PDB file of C-alpha atoms and ligand atoms in Angstrom:
ATOM      1  CA  MET I   1     -37.485  41.779  -2.583  1.00 42.00           C
ATOM      2  CA  LEU I   2     -36.974  39.588   0.470  1.00 48.00           C
ATOM      3  CA  GLU I   3     -33.557  40.875   1.409  1.00 62.00           C
ATOM      4  CA  ASP I   4     -32.952  43.503   4.088  1.00 72.00           C
ATOM      5  CA  LEU I   5     -29.270  42.956   4.635  1.00 78.00           C
ATOM      6  CA  THR I   6     -27.982  45.574   7.056  1.00 77.00           C
ATOM      7  CA  ALA I   7     -24.505  44.108   7.675  1.00 78.00           C
ATOM      8  CA  SER I   8     -21.845  45.347   5.292  1.00 86.00           C
ATOM      9  CA  GLY I   9     -19.999  42.712   3.338  1.00 90.00           C
ATOM     10  CA  VAL I  10     -20.007  40.951  -0.004  1.00 93.00           C
ATOM     11  CA  ILE I  11     -22.069  37.893  -0.949  1.00 95.00           C
ATOM     12  CA  ARG I  12     -20.585  35.791  -3.707  1.00 96.00           C
ATOM     13  CA  LYS I  13     -20.163  32.188  -4.786  1.00 97.00           C
ATOM     14  CA  LEU I  14     -17.137  30.359  -3.416  1.00 97.00           C
ATOM     15  CA  TYR I  15     -14.575  28.919  -5.793  1.00 95.00           C
ATOM     16  CA  ALA I  16     -13.490  25.271  -5.586  1.00 94.00           C
ATOM     17  CA  TRP I  17     -10.077  26.296  -4.236  1.00 95.00           C
ATOM     18  CA  GLU I  18     -11.519  28.219  -1.271  1.00 96.00           C
ATOM     19  CA  THR I  19     -11.860  25.187   1.009  1.00 97.00           C
ATOM     20  CA  ALA I  20      -9.600  26.751   3.650  1.00 97.00           C
ATOM     21  CA  LEU I  21     -11.944  29.744   4.006  1.00 98.00           C
ATOM     22  CA  LEU I  22     -14.987  27.495   4.408  1.00 98.00           C
ATOM     23  CA  LYS I  23     -13.192  25.264   6.906  1.00 97.00           C
ATOM     24  CA  ALA I  24     -12.101  28.245   8.996  1.00 98.00           C
ATOM     25  CA  HIS I  25     -15.697  29.539   8.993  1.00 98.00           C
ATOM     26  CA  PHE I  26     -17.091  26.195  10.195  1.00 97.00           C
ATOM     27  CA  LEU I  27     -14.405  25.923  12.875  1.00 97.00           C
ATOM     28  CA  ARG I  28     -15.293  29.395  14.206  1.00 97.00           C
ATOM     29  CA  LEU I  29     -18.929  28.365  14.781  1.00 96.00           C
ATOM     30  CA  ASP I  30     -19.641  27.928  18.483  1.00 93.00           C
ATOM     31  CA  ALA I  31     -20.944  24.625  19.871  1.00 92.00           C
ATOM     32  CA  ASP I  32     -24.626  25.606  19.560  1.00 92.00           C
ATOM     33  CA  ALA I  33     -24.230  26.800  15.979  1.00 94.00           C
ATOM     34  CA  ARG I  34     -22.362  23.643  15.015  1.00 94.00           C
ATOM     35  CA  HIS I  35     -25.134  21.625  16.570  1.00 91.00           C
ATOM     36  CA  GLY I  36     -27.689  23.619  14.572  1.00 91.00           C
ATOM     37  CA  ARG I  37     -25.775  23.362  11.315  1.00 92.00           C
ATOM     38  CA  PHE I  38     -24.878  19.673  11.504  1.00 88.00           C
ATOM     39  CA  ALA I  39     -27.842  18.573  13.678  1.00 79.00           C
ATOM     40  CA  ALA I  40     -25.305  17.020  16.046  1.00 79.00           C
ATOM     41  CA  GLY I  41     -22.297  17.935  18.140  1.00 80.00           C
ATOM     42  CA  VAL I  42     -19.347  17.410  15.802  1.00 88.00           C
ATOM     43  CA  SER I  43     -15.627  17.529  16.502  1.00 93.00           C
ATOM     44  CA  ASP I  44     -13.106  19.803  14.777  1.00 95.00           C
ATOM     45  CA  ALA I  45     -11.812  16.771  12.866  1.00 95.00           C
ATOM     46  CA  THR I  46     -15.297  15.905  11.563  1.00 95.00           C
ATOM     47  CA  VAL I  47     -15.974  19.525  10.579  1.00 95.00           C
ATOM     48  CA  SER I  48     -12.621  19.726   8.782  1.00 96.00           C
ATOM     49  CA  ALA I  49     -13.210  16.457   6.925  1.00 96.00           C
ATOM     50  CA  TYR I  50     -16.637  17.704   5.841  1.00 96.00           C
ATOM     51  CA  ALA I  51     -15.231  21.058   4.676  1.00 97.00           C
ATOM     52  CA  ASP I  52     -12.532  19.281   2.621  1.00 96.00           C
ATOM     53  CA  LYS I  53     -15.248  17.797   0.397  1.00 95.00           C
ATOM     54  CA  ALA I  54     -17.826  20.593   0.585  1.00 96.00           C
ATOM     55  CA  LEU I  55     -16.777  22.485  -2.551  1.00 97.00           C
ATOM     56  CA  GLY I  56     -16.972  19.562  -4.954  1.00 94.00           C
ATOM     57  CA  PRO I  57     -18.593  19.708  -8.396  1.00 94.00           C
ATOM     58  CA  ASP I  58     -21.976  18.808  -6.894  1.00 95.00           C
ATOM     59  CA  ALA I  59     -22.040  21.926  -4.691  1.00 97.00           C
ATOM     60  CA  ILE I  60     -22.746  25.624  -5.126  1.00 97.00           C
ATOM     61  CA  VAL I  61     -21.852  27.590  -2.009  1.00 98.00           C
ATOM     62  CA  HIS I  62     -22.547  31.281  -1.464  1.00 98.00           C
ATOM     63  CA  GLY I  63     -20.430  33.073   1.101  1.00 97.00           C
ATOM     64  CA  PHE I  64     -20.767  36.318   3.046  1.00 97.00           C
ATOM     65  CA  PHE I  65     -17.357  38.017   3.187  1.00 95.00           C
ATOM     66  CA  VAL I  66     -16.201  40.821   5.454  1.00 93.00           C
ATOM     67  CA  ASP I  67     -12.683  42.121   4.756  1.00 89.00           C
ATOM     68  CA  GLY I  68     -11.979  38.914   2.844  1.00 90.00           C
ATOM     69  CA  VAL I  69     -13.001  36.648   5.754  1.00 95.00           C
ATOM     70  CA  LEU I  70     -15.912  34.245   5.245  1.00 97.00           C
ATOM     71  CA  ARG I  71     -18.502  34.940   7.967  1.00 97.00           C
ATOM     72  CA  GLY I  72     -21.508  33.103   6.558  1.00 98.00           C
ATOM     73  CA  ALA I  73     -22.233  30.317   4.063  1.00 98.00           C
ATOM     74  CA  ALA I  74     -25.237  28.898   2.243  1.00 97.00           C
ATOM     75  CA  GLU I  75     -24.608  25.462   0.772  1.00 97.00           C
ATOM     76  CA  LEU I  76     -26.586  23.874  -2.038  1.00 96.00           C
ATOM     77  CA  ARG I  77     -25.752  20.267  -2.845  1.00 96.00           C
ATOM     78  CA  LEU I  78     -27.155  18.950  -6.109  1.00 94.00           C
ATOM     79  CA  MET I  79     -28.735  15.504  -5.923  1.00 91.00           C
ATOM     80  CA  PRO I  80     -30.455  13.266  -8.494  1.00 89.00           C
ATOM     81  CA  ALA I  81     -34.006  13.817  -9.720  1.00 86.00           C
ATOM     82  CA  HIS I  82     -34.088  17.624  -9.461  1.00 86.00           C
ATOM     83  CA  THR I  83     -33.495  17.539  -5.714  1.00 88.00           C
ATOM     84  CA  GLY I  84     -30.919  19.225  -3.520  1.00 91.00           C
ATOM     85  CA  GLU I  85     -29.735  19.570   0.056  1.00 92.00           C
ATOM     86  CA  VAL I  86     -29.338  22.993   1.650  1.00 92.00           C
ATOM     87  CA  ALA I  87     -27.716  24.444   4.786  1.00 94.00           C
ATOM     88  CA  VAL I  88     -26.957  27.925   6.123  1.00 95.00           C
ATOM     89  CA  SER I  89     -24.520  29.115   8.794  1.00 97.00           C
ATOM     90  CA  VAL I  90     -23.639  32.610  10.016  1.00 97.00           C
ATOM     91  CA  GLU I  91     -21.038  33.481  12.650  1.00 97.00           C
ATOM     92  CA  GLU I  92     -22.433  34.955  15.850  1.00 96.00           C
ATOM     93  CA  ASP I  93     -21.312  38.582  15.411  1.00 95.00           C
ATOM     94  CA  TRP I  94     -23.015  38.804  12.010  1.00 95.00           C
ATOM     95  CA  ARG I  95     -26.364  37.269  12.965  1.00 95.00           C
ATOM     96  CA  LEU I  96     -29.680  39.097  13.159  1.00 94.00           C
ATOM     97  CA  THR I  97     -28.610  41.513  10.439  1.00 94.00           C
ATOM     98  CA  GLY I  98     -30.241  39.739   7.509  1.00 94.00           C
ATOM     99  CA  VAL I  99     -27.155  37.768   6.442  1.00 96.00           C
ATOM    100  CA  GLY I 100     -28.820  34.357   6.830  1.00 96.00           C
ATOM    101  CA  SER I 101     -31.881  35.489   4.859  1.00 94.00           C
ATOM    102  CA  ALA I 102     -29.805  37.094   2.118  1.00 95.00           C
ATOM    103  CA  LEU I 103     -27.702  33.934   1.749  1.00 96.00           C
ATOM    104  CA  PHE I 104     -30.790  31.747   1.711  1.00 93.00           C
ATOM    105  CA  GLY I 105     -32.379  33.945  -0.965  1.00 93.00           C
ATOM    106  CA  ARG I 106     -29.300  33.538  -3.190  1.00 95.00           C
ATOM    107  CA  LEU I 107     -29.349  29.810  -2.602  1.00 94.00           C
ATOM    108  CA  LEU I 108     -33.005  29.532  -3.665  1.00 92.00           C
ATOM    109  CA  LEU I 109     -32.363  31.614  -6.779  1.00 93.00           C
ATOM    110  CA  THR I 110     -29.458  29.359  -7.752  1.00 95.00           C
ATOM    111  CA  ALA I 111     -31.505  26.231  -7.087  1.00 93.00           C
ATOM    112  CA  ARG I 112     -34.420  27.318  -9.276  1.00 92.00           C
ATOM    113  CA  ASN I 113     -32.035  28.286 -12.067  1.00 95.00           C
ATOM    114  CA  ARG I 114     -30.560  24.751 -11.933  1.00 94.00           C
ATOM    115  CA  GLY I 115     -34.021  23.229 -12.313  1.00 92.00           C
ATOM    116  CA  LEU I 116     -34.182  21.964  -8.729  1.00 91.00           C
ATOM    117  CA  THR I 117     -37.724  21.772  -7.401  1.00 83.00           C
ATOM    118  CA  ASP I 118     -37.368  19.910  -4.117  1.00 85.00           C
ATOM    119  CA  LEU I 119     -34.773  20.868  -1.514  1.00 87.00           C
ATOM    120  CA  VAL I 120     -34.169  19.252   1.859  1.00 86.00           C
ATOM    121  CA  MET I 121     -32.723  21.015   4.897  1.00 85.00           C
ATOM    122  CA  THR I 122     -31.683  19.356   8.148  1.00 82.00           C
ATOM    123  CA  CYS I 123     -33.084  21.581  10.856  1.00 82.00           C
ATOM    124  CA  LEU I 124     -33.729  20.470  14.427  1.00 82.00           C
ATOM    125  CA  PRO I 125     -37.240  21.246  15.714  1.00 79.00           C
ATOM    126  CA  SER I 126     -35.572  23.309  18.481  1.00 83.00           C
ATOM    127  CA  ASN I 127     -33.817  25.577  15.962  1.00 86.00           C
ATOM    128  CA  ARG I 128     -35.885  28.758  16.390  1.00 85.00           C
ATOM    129  CA  ALA I 129     -33.515  30.927  14.383  1.00 89.00           C
ATOM    130  CA  MET I 130     -33.686  28.786  11.267  1.00 85.00           C
ATOM    131  CA  GLN I 131     -37.433  28.369  11.618  1.00 80.00           C
ATOM    132  CA  ARG I 132     -37.896  32.156  11.806  1.00 84.00           C
ATOM    133  CA  LEU I 133     -35.632  32.548   8.801  1.00 85.00           C
ATOM    134  CA  ALA I 134     -37.607  29.876   6.955  1.00 78.00           C
ATOM    135  CA  ALA I 135     -40.853  31.651   7.811  1.00 78.00           C
ATOM    136  CA  ARG I 136     -39.635  34.651   5.806  1.00 81.00           C
ATOM    137  CA  PHE I 137     -39.852  32.414   2.748  1.00 76.00           C
ATOM    138  CA  GLU I 138     -43.414  31.446   3.573  1.00 62.00           C
ATOM    139  CA  GLY I 139     -45.099  29.206   1.079  1.00 53.00           C
ATOM    140  CA  ARG I 140     -41.909  27.595  -0.039  1.00 64.00           C
ATOM    141  CA  ILE I 141     -40.846  25.708   3.092  1.00 67.00           C
ATOM    142  CA  THR I 142     -42.752  22.986   4.925  1.00 70.00           C
ATOM    143  CA  TYR I 143     -41.890  20.908   7.966  1.00 66.00           C
ATOM    144  CA  ALA I 144     -43.142  17.406   8.548  1.00 65.00           C
ATOM    145  CA  SER I 145     -44.386  17.409  12.114  1.00 62.00           C
ATOM    146  CA  GLY I 146     -41.709  16.351  14.625  1.00 62.00           C
ATOM    147  CA  ASP I 147     -39.151  15.801  11.874  1.00 64.00           C
ATOM    148  CA  SER I 148     -35.752  17.497  11.735  1.00 66.00           C
ATOM    149  CA  HIS I 149     -35.974  17.812   7.963  1.00 74.00           C
ATOM    150  CA  ALA I 150     -37.625  20.730   6.208  1.00 75.00           C
ATOM    151  CA  ARG I 151     -38.635  20.562   2.566  1.00 78.00           C
ATOM    152  CA  VAL I 152     -38.164  23.633   0.426  1.00 80.00           C
ATOM    153  CA  ALA I 153     -39.954  24.010  -2.895  1.00 79.00           C
ATOM    154  CA  ALA I 154     -38.031  26.085  -5.428  1.00 82.00           C
ATOM    155  CA  ARG I 155     -39.969  27.899  -8.151  1.00 86.00           C
ATOM    156  CA  PRO I 156     -39.306  27.212 -11.820  1.00 89.00           C
ATOM    157  CA  ALA I 157     -36.610  29.282 -13.521  1.00 93.00           C
ATOM    158  CA  THR I 158     -37.624  32.257 -15.679  1.00 95.00           C
ATOM    159  CA  PRO I 159     -35.571  34.539 -17.941  1.00 95.00           C
ATOM    160  CA  LEU I 160     -35.741  37.107 -15.127  1.00 96.00           C
ATOM    161  CA  SER I 161     -34.430  34.676 -12.471  1.00 94.00           C
ATOM    162  CA  LEU I 162     -31.553  33.708 -14.787  1.00 96.00           C
ATOM    163  CA  TRP I 163     -30.773  37.372 -15.373  1.00 95.00           C
ATOM    164  CA  ARG I 164     -30.905  38.114 -11.640  1.00 96.00           C
ATOM    165  CA  GLU I 165     -28.312  35.427 -10.886  1.00 95.00           C
ATOM    166  CA  LEU I 166     -26.047  36.681 -13.659  1.00 95.00           C
ATOM    167  CA  TRP I 167     -26.437  40.275 -12.493  1.00 95.00           C
ATOM    168  CA  ARG I 168     -25.712  39.359  -8.863  1.00 93.00           C
ATOM    169  CA  ASP I 169     -22.615  37.361  -9.821  1.00 93.00           C
ATOM    170  CA  SER I 170     -21.326  40.311 -11.845  1.00 93.00           C
ATOM    171  CA  ALA I 171     -22.115  42.805  -9.094  1.00 92.00           C
ATOM    172  CA  ALA I 172     -20.398  40.571  -6.505  1.00 89.00           C
ATOM    173  CA  ALA I 173     -17.263  40.317  -8.667  1.00 90.00           C
ATOM    174  CA  ALA I 174     -17.110  44.115  -8.906  1.00 89.00           C
ATOM    175  CA  GLU I 175     -17.741  44.528  -5.156  1.00 86.00           C
ATOM    176  CA  THR I 176     -14.972  42.033  -4.377  1.00 85.00           C
ATOM    177  CA  VAL I 177     -12.469  43.993  -6.457  1.00 86.00           C
ATOM    178  CA  VAL I 178     -13.467  47.256  -4.773  1.00 85.00           C
ATOM    179  CA  GLU I 179     -13.299  45.675  -1.298  1.00 81.00           C
ATOM    180  CA  ARG I 180      -9.800  44.332  -1.999  1.00 79.00           C
ATOM    181  CA  GLN I 181      -8.623  47.722  -3.248  1.00 82.00           C
ATOM    182  CA  ILE I 182      -9.996  49.428  -0.144  1.00 81.00           C
ATOM    183  CA  GLY I 183      -8.191  46.818   1.974  1.00 78.00           C
ATOM    184  CA  LEU I 184      -4.912  47.511   0.155  1.00 80.00           C
ATOM    185  CA  ILE I 185      -5.317  51.269   0.605  1.00 82.00           C
ATOM    186  CA  ARG I 186      -6.014  50.842   4.327  1.00 78.00           C
ATOM    187  CA  ARG I 187      -2.892  48.728   4.753  1.00 76.00           C
ATOM    188  CA  ALA I 188      -0.714  51.144   2.799  1.00 79.00           C
ATOM    189  CA  PRO I 189       1.961  52.939   4.848  1.00 79.00           C
ATOM    190  CA  GLY I 190       0.869  56.423   5.838  1.00 77.00           C
ATOM    191  CA  TRP I 191      -2.882  55.802   5.469  1.00 74.00           C
ATOM    192  CA  SER I 192      -4.672  57.405   8.372  1.00 74.00           C
ATOM    193  CA  GLY I 193      -8.369  57.168   7.493  1.00 67.00           C
ATOM    194  CA  ALA I 194     -10.657  59.854   6.108  1.00 55.00           C
ATOM    195  CA  ARG I 195      -9.005  63.238   5.719  1.00 51.00           C
TER     196      ARG I 195
HETATM  197  C1  COA Z 201     -30.041  30.221  11.425  1.00 93.74           C
HETATM  198  C2  COA Z 201     -29.050  31.326  11.093  1.00 93.74           C
HETATM  199  C3  COA Z 201     -28.378  30.979   9.762  1.00 93.74           C
HETATM  200  C4  COA Z 201     -29.807  32.659  10.969  1.00 93.74           C
HETATM  201  O1  COA Z 201     -28.885  33.634  10.521  1.00 93.74           O
HETATM  202  P1  COA Z 201     -29.156  35.199  10.711  1.00 93.74           P
HETATM  203  O2  COA Z 201     -28.127  35.902   9.896  1.00 93.74           O
HETATM  204  O3  COA Z 201     -29.245  35.563  12.147  1.00 93.74           O
HETATM  205  O4  COA Z 201     -30.593  35.360  10.037  1.00 93.74           O
HETATM  206  P2  COA Z 201     -31.382  36.714   9.728  1.00 93.74           P
HETATM  207  O5  COA Z 201     -30.690  37.896  10.368  1.00 93.74           O
HETATM  208  O6  COA Z 201     -31.625  36.763   8.281  1.00 93.74           O
HETATM  209  O7  COA Z 201     -32.743  36.485  10.519  1.00 93.74           O
HETATM  210  C5  COA Z 201     -33.766  35.692   9.970  1.00 93.74           C
HETATM  211  C6  COA Z 201     -34.877  35.542  10.975  1.00 93.74           C
HETATM  212  O8  COA Z 201     -34.455  34.670  12.039  1.00 93.74           O
HETATM  213  C7  COA Z 201     -34.668  35.308  13.292  1.00 93.74           C
HETATM  214  N1  COA Z 201     -33.653  34.844  14.226  1.00 93.74           N
HETATM  215  C8  COA Z 201     -32.325  34.846  14.050  1.00 93.74           C
HETATM  216  N2  COA Z 201     -31.722  34.340  15.146  1.00 93.74           N
HETATM  217  C9  COA Z 201     -32.713  34.010  16.006  1.00 93.74           C
HETATM  218  C10 COA Z 201     -32.730  33.401  17.291  1.00 93.74           C
HETATM  219  N3  COA Z 201     -31.593  33.040  17.917  1.00 93.74           N
HETATM  220  N4  COA Z 201     -33.923  33.179  17.875  1.00 93.74           N
HETATM  221  C11 COA Z 201     -35.083  33.514  17.265  1.00 93.74           C
HETATM  222  N5  COA Z 201     -35.122  34.073  16.033  1.00 93.74           N
HETATM  223  C12 COA Z 201     -33.950  34.330  15.423  1.00 93.74           C
HETATM  224  C13 COA Z 201     -34.560  36.785  12.970  1.00 93.74           C
HETATM  225  O9  COA Z 201     -35.183  37.592  13.961  1.00 93.74           O
HETATM  226  C14 COA Z 201     -35.285  36.837  11.641  1.00 93.74           C
HETATM  227  O10 COA Z 201     -36.666  36.732  11.842  1.00 93.74           O
HETATM  228  P3  COA Z 201     -37.685  37.951  11.525  1.00 93.74           P
HETATM  229  O11 COA Z 201     -37.488  38.268  10.077  1.00 93.74           O
HETATM  230  O12 COA Z 201     -38.994  37.359  11.828  1.00 93.74           O
HETATM  231  O13 COA Z 201     -37.259  39.050  12.434  1.00 93.74           O
HETATM  232  C15 COA Z 201     -27.964  31.493  12.214  1.00 93.74           C
HETATM  233  O14 COA Z 201     -28.618  31.660  13.452  1.00 93.74           O
HETATM  234  C16 COA Z 201     -26.990  30.331  12.304  1.00 93.74           C
HETATM  235  O15 COA Z 201     -25.988  30.298  11.611  1.00 93.74           O
HETATM  236  N6  COA Z 201     -27.270  29.334  13.173  1.00 93.74           N
HETATM  237  C17 COA Z 201     -26.367  28.205  13.338  1.00 93.74           C
HETATM  238  C18 COA Z 201     -26.406  27.243  12.140  1.00 93.74           C
HETATM  239  C19 COA Z 201     -27.801  26.695  11.928  1.00 93.74           C
HETATM  240  O16 COA Z 201     -28.517  26.374  12.858  1.00 93.74           O
HETATM  241  N7  COA Z 201     -28.184  26.544  10.634  1.00 93.74           N
HETATM  242  C20 COA Z 201     -29.505  26.064  10.284  1.00 93.74           C
HETATM  243  C21 COA Z 201     -29.537  24.637   9.887  1.00 93.74           C
HETATM  244  S1  COA Z 201     -28.786  24.328   8.349  1.00 93.74           S
END
């Protein structure tokens, strides 16, 4: 399996009503990360306007949550003719711990299970981090020379890939409940850590 996530947190799909979480995540990205994600320097207003529409019916977004705060996102936008557009962003303190790769793996699994075969990712040629991440999925990502767009080929769905998505969604739901309960216990009066 191509996931060595060492950061602790929960990866799950975002719900349509979680726009505020996604917006806050985008707004926390530093200038370089925003430039990498949007292939341009974008203002807070532009980022907010984008986030307002990002969880529409044409999108499936996976998020990486730590204590209920969204620290990373992998966006899949469904387009006509079995194509899609993809993007990944991880906040600085959670990078280099496998979060980007884990999110990208979930995104590819979801894409193949939706019958998407051809995905496009905007990625500046100077974006070493994303290119290294992409290299981990060797054989499925190609760059046209000098272009800022990468093409990602998703494999066809199988009964196993469908089962894996279902299993991961179920596991994430259970993890979310446990994480919330731990959060409630920690905030309870008189809680003083491990005894
Ligand atoms: C690209 C990005 C998502 C990677 O996230 P991440 O959580 O650090 O990724 P991972 O920990 O899974 O690392 C994946 C690979 O990238 C490499 N990498 C990560 N950051 C790097 C950097 N700044 N320079 C060089 N390589 C880097 C890792 O070493 C790893 O490679 P390896 O397996 O060969 O060691 C993150 O840097 C980011 O959010 N950047 C800003 C947004 C962006 O540019 N998005 C891409 C365009 S949509």
